[in-house]
């Protein structure tokens, strides 16, 4: 692995880091710096873990508190919504939070985080289906909140954030025009907002990961300079 350490020979340093280049789609390190990818992912995990746990914890709190709205707006359907919130989605989130303290989670963080986003969105879709037509728009806002968390708060890598956002949005948009009973105009407006949020989210997720990789790359260059200075002295 091409991680720069104090023990590297100076003659090898020039072969390790030549130019900051990333794969256009996955944003992985390429060419001369390809071997940095494995260590970057470990570093990214270590720096992300606490924020991911906090994001999941906040999702549990928010998802739980919105149960108050269920009781206030739709008392006749309250028990159906309680099943979705407290017997399906929240247990899933609690399970993931507990799983984050295991060693296996280190290898599955991105996949599990994507599943959290998709599962949470499916919960919102279920509630939109259960809600009366005149109230379904209130639950659609939940989709927006989850997508914001997906792209900016959950420390998802770009490729995983895009995948989770795309799958969740496609299911909602297809459902809005087929099996979800909402007015046609509302389905069009909701779909437009989902597309817009995803486009902005794509840029945010890409920017955050490129920034993280550039910061990591810069730190490796600084290590090279420290090795050179030590050698000269």
Coordinates of C-alpha atoms in Angstrom, one line a residue:
X1 CA 0.0 0.0 0.0
X2 CA 1.3 3.4 -0.9
X3 CA 0.5 5.1 2.4
X4 CA 3.3 7.6 3.3
X5 CA 5.0 6.9 6.5
X6 CA 8.1 8.1 8.2
X7 CA 10.0 4.9 7.2
X8 CA 9.5 5.5 3.4
X9 CA 12.6 6.1 1.3
X10 CA 12.7 9.5 -0.3
X11 CA 13.4 7.9 -3.7
X12 CA 10.0 6.1 -3.5
X13 CA 8.0 9.2 -2.5
X14 CA 8.0 10.7 -6.0
X15 CA 6.5 7.5 -7.3
X16 CA 3.7 7.6 -4.7
X17 CA 2.1 11.0 -5.2
X18 CA 2.4 12.7 -8.5
X19 CA -1.0 14.3 -9.2
X20 CA -4.4 14.5 -7.6
X21 CA -6.6 12.3 -9.9
X22 CA -9.9 10.7 -9.1
X23 CA -12.2 8.4 -11.0
X24 CA -15.0 10.6 -12.5
X25 CA -17.8 8.3 -11.3
X26 CA -16.7 6.6 -8.1
X27 CA -14.2 9.4 -7.1
X28 CA -11.7 6.6 -6.1
X29 CA -8.0 7.4 -6.4
X30 CA -6.6 6.4 -9.8
X31 CA -3.3 5.9 -11.6
X32 CA -0.2 6.5 -9.5
X33 CA -2.2 7.0 -6.4
X34 CA -4.5 4.0 -6.7
X35 CA -2.9 2.2 -3.8
X36 CA -3.9 5.1 -1.5
X37 CA -7.6 4.1 -1.8
X38 CA -7.6 1.4 0.8
X39 CA -6.1 3.5 3.5
X40 CA -8.2 6.5 2.6
X41 CA -11.3 4.4 3.2
X42 CA -10.1 3.4 6.6
X43 CA -9.3 7.0 7.4
X44 CA -12.7 8.1 6.1
X45 CA -14.4 5.5 8.2
X46 CA -12.6 6.6 11.4
X47 CA -13.5 10.2 10.8
X48 CA -17.1 9.5 9.9
X49 CA -18.2 7.0 12.5
X50 CA -19.2 9.3 15.3
X51 CA -21.1 11.6 12.9
X52 CA -22.9 8.6 11.3
X53 CA -24.0 7.4 14.8
X54 CA -25.2 10.9 15.7
X55 CA -27.1 11.2 12.4
X56 CA -28.9 7.8 13.0
X57 CA -29.7 8.9 16.6
X58 CA -31.2 12.2 15.4
X59 CA -33.2 10.3 12.7
X60 CA -34.6 8.1 15.5
X61 CA -35.6 11.2 17.5
X62 CA -37.2 13.0 14.6
X63 CA -39.0 9.9 13.3
X64 CA -40.4 9.3 16.8
X65 CA -41.5 12.9 17.4
X66 CA -43.4 13.0 14.1
X67 CA -45.7 10.4 15.6
X68 CA -47.3 13.3 17.5
X69 CA -48.4 14.7 14.1
X70 CA -49.9 11.4 13.2
X71 CA -52.1 11.5 16.3
X72 CA -53.1 15.1 15.7
X73 CA -53.8 15.0 12.0
X74 CA -55.1 11.5 11.4
X75 CA -56.4 10.0 14.6
X76 CA -58.5 7.5 12.7
X77 CA -55.4 6.0 11.1
X78 CA -53.1 6.5 14.1
X79 CA -52.5 2.8 14.7
X80 CA -51.4 2.1 11.1
X81 CA -48.9 4.9 11.3
X82 CA -47.7 3.7 14.7
X83 CA -46.9 0.3 13.1
X84 CA -44.9 1.9 10.3
X85 CA -43.0 4.2 12.7
X86 CA -42.5 2.2 15.9
X87 CA -42.6 -1.4 14.7
X88 CA -40.7 -1.1 11.4
X89 CA -38.6 2.0 10.8
X90 CA -37.4 2.9 14.3
X91 CA -36.5 -0.7 15.2
X92 CA -34.4 -0.8 12.0
X93 CA -32.6 2.4 13.0
X94 CA -32.0 1.1 16.5
X95 CA -30.6 -2.1 15.1
X96 CA -28.2 -0.2 12.8
X97 CA -27.1 2.0 15.7
X98 CA -26.3 -1.1 17.8
X99 CA -24.6 -2.7 14.8
X100 CA -22.3 0.4 14.4
X101 CA -20.5 -0.8 17.6
X102 CA -19.4 -4.1 16.0
X103 CA -16.3 -4.8 14.0
X104 CA -18.2 -6.0 11.0
X105 CA -19.8 -2.5 10.6
X106 CA -16.4 -1.1 9.5
X107 CA -16.7 -3.1 6.2
X108 CA -20.4 -2.4 5.7
X109 CA -20.8 1.2 6.8
X110 CA -21.6 2.6 3.4
X111 CA -24.0 -0.2 2.4
X112 CA -25.8 -0.1 5.7
X113 CA -26.1 3.7 5.6
X114 CA -27.6 3.5 2.1
X115 CA -30.1 0.9 3.4
X116 CA -31.0 3.2 6.3
X117 CA -31.9 5.9 3.8
X118 CA -33.9 3.6 1.5
X119 CA -35.7 2.0 4.4
X120 CA -36.6 5.3 6.0
X121 CA -37.9 6.6 2.6
X122 CA -40.0 3.5 2.1
X123 CA -41.5 4.2 5.5
X124 CA -42.5 7.6 4.4
X125 CA -43.9 6.2 1.1
X126 CA -46.0 3.8 3.2
X127 CA -47.4 6.7 5.3
X128 CA -48.1 8.7 2.1
X129 CA -50.1 5.7 0.9
X130 CA -52.0 5.4 4.2
X131 CA -52.8 9.1 4.6
X132 CA -55.9 10.7 3.1
X133 CA -55.3 12.5 -0.1
X134 CA -55.7 16.0 1.5
X135 CA -53.0 15.2 4.0
X136 CA -50.5 13.1 2.1
X137 CA -48.4 16.2 1.2
X138 CA -47.5 16.7 4.8
X139 CA -45.8 13.3 4.8
X140 CA -44.0 14.0 1.5
X141 CA -41.8 16.5 3.4
X142 CA -40.3 13.5 5.2
X143 CA -38.8 12.4 1.9
X144 CA -37.0 15.7 1.6
X145 CA -35.6 15.6 5.1
X146 CA -34.3 12.1 4.6
X147 CA -32.6 13.0 1.3
X148 CA -31.0 16.0 2.9
X149 CA -29.6 13.7 5.6
X150 CA -28.5 11.3 2.9
X151 CA -26.5 13.8 0.9
X152 CA -25.1 16.1 3.6
X153 CA -25.3 14.6 7.1
X154 CA -24.8 10.9 7.0
X155 CA -21.2 11.0 5.6
X156 CA -22.2 8.8 2.6
X157 CA -19.6 8.5 -0.1
X158 CA -20.8 10.1 -3.4
X159 CA -21.6 6.8 -5.2
X160 CA -23.6 5.4 -2.3
X161 CA -25.5 8.6 -1.6
X162 CA -26.5 8.9 -5.3
X163 CA -27.6 5.3 -5.3
X164 CA -29.7 5.6 -2.2
X165 CA -31.3 8.9 -3.3
X166 CA -32.0 7.6 -6.8
X167 CA -33.6 4.4 -5.7
X168 CA -35.8 6.1 -3.1
X169 CA -36.9 8.9 -5.4
X170 CA -37.6 6.6 -8.4
X171 CA -39.8 4.3 -6.2
X172 CA -41.8 7.4 -4.9
X173 CA -42.1 9.0 -8.4
X174 CA -43.3 5.7 -10.0
X175 CA -45.6 5.1 -7.1
X176 CA -47.0 8.6 -7.2
X177 CA -48.3 8.0 -10.8
X178 CA -49.4 4.4 -10.2
X179 CA -50.3 2.8 -6.8
X180 CA -50.2 5.9 -4.5
X181 CA -53.6 7.7 -4.6
X182 CA -52.7 11.4 -4.7
X183 CA -53.9 14.1 -7.2
X184 CA -52.0 14.1 -10.5
X185 CA -50.9 17.8 -10.1
X186 CA -49.5 17.0 -6.6
X187 CA -47.7 14.0 -8.0
X188 CA -46.1 16.2 -10.6
X189 CA -45.1 18.9 -8.1
X190 CA -43.7 16.3 -5.7
X191 CA -41.7 14.7 -8.4
X192 CA -40.3 18.0 -9.5
X193 CA -39.1 18.7 -6.0
X194 CA -37.5 15.3 -5.6
X195 CA -35.6 15.7 -8.8
X196 CA -34.4 19.2 -7.7
X197 CA -33.3 18.0 -4.3
X198 CA -31.4 15.1 -5.8
X199 CA -29.6 17.3 -8.3
X200 CA -28.5 19.7 -5.5
X201 CA -27.7 16.6 -3.4
X202 CA -25.5 15.1 -6.1
X203 CA -23.4 18.2 -6.1
X204 CA -23.2 18.4 -2.3
X205 CA -22.2 14.8 -1.9
X206 CA -19.6 15.0 -4.7
X207 CA -18.1 18.2 -3.3
X208 CA -17.8 16.8 0.2
X209 CA -16.1 13.6 -0.9
X210 CA -13.7 15.4 -3.2
X211 CA -12.9 17.8 -0.4
X212 CA -12.2 14.9 2.0
X213 CA -10.0 13.2 -0.6
X214 CA -8.1 16.3 -1.3
X215 CA -7.5 16.9 2.4
X216 CA -6.2 13.3 2.8
X217 CA -4.0 13.7 -0.3
X218 CA -2.5 17.0 1.1
X219 CA -1.7 15.3 4.4
X220 CA 0.2 12.6 2.5
X221 CA 2.2 15.4 0.7
X222 CA 3.0 17.0 4.0
X223 CA 4.3 13.6 5.3
X224 CA 6.7 13.5 2.3
X225 CA 8.0 17.0 3.1
X226 CA 8.6 16.0 6.8
X227 CA 10.5 12.9 5.6
X228 CA 12.6 15.1 3.3
X229 CA 13.4 17.6 6.0
X230 CA 14.3 14.9 8.5
X231 CA 16.7 13.4 5.9
X232 CA 18.3 16.8 5.2
X233 CA 18.9 17.4 8.8

